[in-house]
XYZ file of C-alpha atoms in Angstrom:
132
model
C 330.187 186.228 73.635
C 331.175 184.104 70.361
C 327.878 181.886 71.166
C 325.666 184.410 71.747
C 326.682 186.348 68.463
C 326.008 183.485 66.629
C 322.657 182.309 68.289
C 321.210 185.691 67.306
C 321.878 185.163 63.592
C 318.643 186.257 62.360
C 320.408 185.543 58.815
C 320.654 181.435 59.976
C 317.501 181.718 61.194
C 315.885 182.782 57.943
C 317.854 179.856 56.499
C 316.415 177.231 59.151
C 312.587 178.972 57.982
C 313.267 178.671 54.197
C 314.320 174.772 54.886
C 311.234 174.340 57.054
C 308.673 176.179 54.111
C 310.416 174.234 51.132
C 309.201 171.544 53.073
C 305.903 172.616 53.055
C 305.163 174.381 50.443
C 307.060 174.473 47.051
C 305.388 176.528 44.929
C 305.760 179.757 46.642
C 307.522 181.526 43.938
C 307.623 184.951 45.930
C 310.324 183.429 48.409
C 312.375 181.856 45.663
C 313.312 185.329 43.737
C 314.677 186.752 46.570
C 316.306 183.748 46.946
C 317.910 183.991 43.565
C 319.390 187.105 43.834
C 321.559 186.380 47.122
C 322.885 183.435 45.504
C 320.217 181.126 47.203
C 321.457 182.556 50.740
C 317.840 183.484 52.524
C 317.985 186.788 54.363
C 315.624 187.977 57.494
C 315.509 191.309 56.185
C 315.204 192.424 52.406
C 315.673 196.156 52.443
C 314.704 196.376 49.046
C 311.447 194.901 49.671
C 310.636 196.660 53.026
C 308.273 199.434 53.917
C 308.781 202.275 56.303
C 306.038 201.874 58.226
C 305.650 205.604 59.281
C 305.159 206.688 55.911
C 302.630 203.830 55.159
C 300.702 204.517 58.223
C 299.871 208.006 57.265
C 299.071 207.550 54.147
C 296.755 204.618 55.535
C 295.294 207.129 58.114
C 294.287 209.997 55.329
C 292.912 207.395 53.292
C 290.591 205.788 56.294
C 289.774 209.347 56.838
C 288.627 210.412 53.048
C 286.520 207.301 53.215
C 284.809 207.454 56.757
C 282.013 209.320 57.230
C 282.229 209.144 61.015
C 286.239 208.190 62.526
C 284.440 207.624 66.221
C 282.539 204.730 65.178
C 284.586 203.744 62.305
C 288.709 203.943 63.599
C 291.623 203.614 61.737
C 292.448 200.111 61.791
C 295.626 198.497 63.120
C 298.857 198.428 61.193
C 299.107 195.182 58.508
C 301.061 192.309 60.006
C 303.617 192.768 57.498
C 304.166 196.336 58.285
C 305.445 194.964 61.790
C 306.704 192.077 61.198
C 310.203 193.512 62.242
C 309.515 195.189 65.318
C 309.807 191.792 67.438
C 313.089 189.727 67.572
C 312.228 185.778 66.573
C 310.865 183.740 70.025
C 313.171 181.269 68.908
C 316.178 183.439 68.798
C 314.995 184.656 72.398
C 314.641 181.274 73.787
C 317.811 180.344 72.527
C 320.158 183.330 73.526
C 318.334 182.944 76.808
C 320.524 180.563 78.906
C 323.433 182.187 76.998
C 322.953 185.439 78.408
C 322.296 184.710 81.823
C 326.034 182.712 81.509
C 327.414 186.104 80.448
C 325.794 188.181 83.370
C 327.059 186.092 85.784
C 330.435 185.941 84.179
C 330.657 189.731 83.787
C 329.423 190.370 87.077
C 326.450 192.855 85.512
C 323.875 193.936 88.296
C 321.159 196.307 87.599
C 322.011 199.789 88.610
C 320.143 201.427 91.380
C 317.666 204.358 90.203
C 319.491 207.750 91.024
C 318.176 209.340 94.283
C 317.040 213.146 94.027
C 318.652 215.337 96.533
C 315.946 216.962 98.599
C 315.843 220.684 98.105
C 314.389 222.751 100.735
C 312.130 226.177 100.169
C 313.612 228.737 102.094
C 311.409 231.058 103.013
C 312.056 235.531 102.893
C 314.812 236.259 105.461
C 313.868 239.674 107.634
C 315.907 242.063 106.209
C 314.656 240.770 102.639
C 311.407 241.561 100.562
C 309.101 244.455 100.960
């Protein structure tokens, strides 16, 4: 359970994906101010610097629809990538936790439950002392 906690790090991860886009591109000044403030310790997720994506969305919507003269033929476009950026856990992370998690199921002895049956219930109809 130790491994798995620590494959799915997302904080590590960041910090493997700040190595690999020094690497690449140094200039990005953007990246280096958040670094900066958590003592040069990249995080996944910057609450300070995140949207709620509800609240963006609607506002997006009522501005698409003060601007279109017709929504039919001119929708509301999808969401900007960086609006859900967060809804998806890493591939990476996935692939890694992967082998790790089947170990645990087998360990635990975890099955998937069976879907609960319905009793039948049967209509019974007037008796002949009942109803009009």
């Amino acid at each position: 359970m130790d491994e798995l906690v620590q494959e799915m790090d997302l904080d590590a991860y960041a910090a493997k994906q700040a190595g690999d886009d020094d690497e690449e591109d140094e200039e990005d000044d953007s990246k280096n101010l958040v670094m900066e403030r958590d003592n040069d310790k990249p995080r996944w997720f910057e609450p300070f610097r995140s949207l709620n994506p509800v609240i963006h969305r609607i506002k997006e919507a009522i501005f698409h629809a003060s601007l279109a003269s017709d929504l039919d033929s001119d929708p509301l476009p999808p969401p900007h990538p960086e609006l859900t950026k967060y809804f998806e856990t890493p591939d990476e992370i996935v692939d890694g936790t992967a082998k790790l998690v089947t170990q645990l199921k087998d360990a635990l002895n975890i099955k998937k439950v069976a879907p609960k049956q319905r009793k039948k219930f049967v209509k019974e109809g007037l008796g002949e002392d009942e109803g009009l």
